[in-house]
Amino acid sequence: DVKVTQSSRYLVKRTGEKVFLECVQDMDHENMFWYRQDPGLGLRLIYFSYDVKMKEKGDIPEGYSVSREKKERFSLILESASTNQTSMYLCASSSPLSSYEQYFGPGTRLTVT
Amino acid sequence: AQSVAQPEDQVNVAEGNPLTVKCTYSVSGNPYLFWYVQYPNRGLQFLLKYITGDNLVKGSYGFEAEFNKSQTSFHLKKPSALVSDSALYFCAVREHSSYKLIFGSGTRLLVRP
């Protein structure tokens, strides 16, 4: 069974802290994605990666960075967390072999206080 | 630019009645179309996809969707709704030359007993 895991389901951080969200997939997928989900705004793409060490900005990259040192792991970094980054964060992966269907992790609900 | 529209924020239906959740898209070339479902505090789960072939696609949990090229629509349907179908539904489109998905804003389905 395919699996995408995220390091935390719930996370509470203080303003100004550096925050790491980890995502791991076991499907050998080339592509990985980070989204944030907010009520009324749907899913918004933050960053994606199509290969190890490769990354591209999505629609809302400001305030975020990413790292992909290994194929199975894609990390989202909030350099200095702010309250407007309180959100649900979703990781996904895909492969051309499955018609780019994305497989999602369970999500991390981040609260920045 | 490619886009996906889900014109209804919420759809209400009685258990046992048929349901339809609407989706229209705008994309160049032949689209890859997807439906996902999200239960509270969970990631997105894949329901079904259209890549090519028969315009009526069958998916998980008794759902199906009809691809209509002339109307650029991909509506999600189920002949008989269950209370457990109550969730948030997302339509997505992948442009043929890209590995990103563009998601609609989501439609909340509420099935009343």
XYZ file of C-alpha atoms in Angstrom:
226
model
C 0.000 0.000 0.000
C 1.377 3.401 -0.964
C 2.293 5.686 1.859
C 3.142 9.313 2.486
C 3.933 10.193 6.085
C 4.375 13.547 7.765
C 6.419 14.003 10.890
C 3.712 15.593 13.036
C -0.083 15.742 12.980
C -0.237 18.779 15.244
C 2.455 21.346 15.971
C 2.462 24.516 18.065
C 5.321 26.975 17.624
C 6.097 30.511 18.715
C 6.519 33.502 16.435
C 10.081 33.751 15.155
C 10.929 30.080 15.632
C 12.428 28.033 12.827
C 10.055 25.209 11.950
C 10.778 22.001 10.068
C 8.016 19.884 8.530
C 9.147 16.519 7.225
C 7.530 14.364 4.581
C 8.560 10.861 3.575
C 7.161 8.696 0.773
C 7.873 5.026 0.168
C 6.780 4.825 -3.474
C 10.015 5.926 -5.157
C 8.158 8.894 -6.643
C 10.073 11.528 -8.531
C 7.799 14.456 -7.675
C 6.982 15.830 -4.250
C 4.846 18.801 -3.253
C 4.036 20.997 -0.282
C 0.640 22.689 -0.046
C -1.083 24.749 2.562
C -4.818 24.550 3.031
C -6.902 27.343 4.478
C -10.702 27.606 4.712
C -12.190 29.117 1.573
C -8.856 29.150 -0.250
C -8.511 25.491 -1.164
C -5.023 24.059 -1.658
C -2.212 26.415 -2.528
C 1.115 25.115 -3.774
C 4.117 26.347 -1.807
C 7.026 24.457 -3.394
C 7.551 21.318 -5.393
C 10.468 19.131 -6.367
C 10.841 16.952 -9.440
C 14.139 15.333 -8.473
C 16.674 15.150 -5.672
C 18.141 18.583 -4.936
C 15.772 20.156 -7.482
C 13.029 22.522 -6.381
C 10.665 25.050 -7.889
C 8.545 27.748 -6.342
C 4.843 27.282 -6.321
C 2.191 29.955 -5.964
C 3.000 31.136 -2.420
C 6.708 30.492 -1.620
C 7.301 33.626 0.460
C 8.409 32.814 3.984
C 9.183 29.185 3.157
C 12.087 27.135 1.879
C 12.487 23.443 1.090
C 15.104 20.744 1.042
C 15.267 17.466 -0.852
C 18.506 15.662 -0.131
C 17.083 12.170 -0.692
C 14.433 11.005 -3.122
C 12.026 9.851 -0.441
C 12.190 12.922 1.802
C 10.983 16.471 1.226
C 11.251 19.034 4.007
C 9.436 22.329 4.356
C 11.167 25.002 6.412
C 9.638 28.100 7.934
C 12.698 30.264 8.546
C 10.958 32.543 11.035
C 7.419 31.454 11.786
C 4.691 34.068 11.791
C 1.056 33.896 12.901
C -0.159 34.111 9.296
C 1.534 30.787 8.664
C -0.918 29.043 10.957
C -2.486 26.524 8.619
C -2.867 22.898 7.576
C 0.178 21.720 5.616
C -0.163 18.846 3.190
C 2.597 16.906 1.492
C 2.059 14.874 -1.669
C 4.049 12.813 -4.131
C 3.490 11.641 -7.689
C 5.078 9.806 -10.587
C 4.550 9.805 -14.349
C 4.063 6.049 -14.044
C 0.749 6.672 -12.267
C -0.386 9.507 -14.555
C 0.818 12.072 -12.012
C -1.948 11.162 -9.565
C -0.895 12.715 -6.283
C -0.765 10.740 -3.048
C -1.219 12.803 0.078
C 0.038 12.555 3.608
C -2.303 13.019 6.596
C -1.395 16.678 7.023
C 0.224 18.754 9.772
C -1.876 21.349 11.526
C 0.541 24.083 12.511
C -0.373 26.792 14.981
C 1.983 29.737 15.414
C 1.338 31.788 18.547
C -3.907 29.904 -17.855
C -5.266 26.626 -16.554
C -7.932 26.718 -13.882
C -10.551 24.643 -12.145
C -13.904 25.907 -10.903
C -16.168 24.280 -8.364
C -19.147 26.618 -8.435
C -20.841 25.330 -5.276
C -19.322 25.842 -1.837
C -21.754 23.314 -0.390
C -24.102 20.663 -1.687
C -26.885 19.292 0.497
C -28.625 16.030 -0.294
C -30.785 13.521 1.552
C -29.475 10.029 2.164
C -30.510 7.673 -0.615
C -30.868 10.445 -3.192
C -28.462 10.890 -6.107
C -25.736 13.490 -5.708
C -23.754 15.634 -8.122
C -20.736 17.786 -7.331
C -19.847 20.086 -10.205
C -16.449 20.845 -11.717
C -15.453 22.779 -14.811
C -11.939 23.316 -16.074
C -9.895 25.416 -18.448
C -6.679 23.945 -19.784
C -4.803 23.773 -23.048
C -4.493 20.368 -24.640
C -6.042 17.178 -23.355
C -6.609 17.305 -19.617
C -5.921 14.744 -16.942
C -8.782 15.145 -14.432
C -9.003 13.978 -10.827
C -11.391 13.912 -7.897
C -10.225 13.739 -4.291
C -12.116 13.529 -1.005
C -11.021 14.916 2.352
C -12.466 13.860 5.702
C -12.004 16.133 8.746
C -8.387 16.611 9.801
C -7.122 14.215 7.146
C -5.156 14.439 3.937
C -6.784 14.090 0.538
C -7.775 10.651 -0.710
C -7.905 9.800 -4.391
C -11.370 8.904 -5.744
C -10.996 8.635 -9.500
C -9.301 10.028 -12.576
C -9.880 10.546 -16.277
C -6.900 10.259 -18.581
C -8.369 8.982 -21.837
C -11.000 6.565 -23.115
C -14.540 6.138 -21.820
C -16.072 9.429 -20.720
C -17.711 7.772 -17.692
C -15.145 6.927 -15.056
C -15.889 4.741 -12.052
C -14.009 5.169 -8.811
C -13.901 4.346 -5.126
C -16.897 4.163 -2.748
C -19.433 3.976 -5.609
C -18.543 7.360 -7.085
C -18.327 8.052 -10.792
C -17.599 11.083 -12.935
C -18.474 12.074 -16.462
C -15.983 13.842 -18.691
C -17.654 16.244 -21.103
C -15.164 17.825 -23.467
C -17.577 20.233 -25.153
C -18.711 21.632 -21.820
C -15.230 21.301 -20.231
C -16.826 19.630 -17.229
C -16.032 16.678 -14.999
C -18.924 16.346 -12.562
C -18.767 13.842 -9.713
C -21.839 11.671 -9.203
C -23.218 8.937 -7.020
C -26.591 7.221 -7.536
C -27.436 6.924 -3.836
C -25.798 9.123 -1.206
C -24.722 7.897 2.231
C -24.344 9.980 5.385
C -20.724 8.795 5.456
C -20.143 10.540 2.100
C -20.274 13.874 3.929
C -16.832 15.411 3.348
C -14.929 18.004 1.341
C -14.458 17.183 -2.338
C -11.773 18.601 -4.614
C -11.567 18.518 -8.374
C -8.106 18.845 -9.961
C -6.644 19.072 -13.447
C -3.195 18.345 -14.753
C -2.098 20.007 -17.925
C -0.661 17.489 -20.349
C 2.859 18.932 -20.298
C 3.100 19.479 -16.536
C 3.388 17.400 -13.369
C 1.530 19.892 -11.201
C -2.151 19.619 -10.366
C -4.414 22.643 -10.219
C -7.071 22.198 -7.529
C -10.512 23.698 -7.290
C -11.586 25.488 -4.132
C -13.493 22.471 -2.858
C -17.164 21.630 -2.324
C -18.500 20.524 1.001
C -21.019 17.709 0.659
C -23.529 17.297 3.445
C -25.739 14.208 3.368
C -28.568 14.371 5.870
C -30.165 11.223 7.282
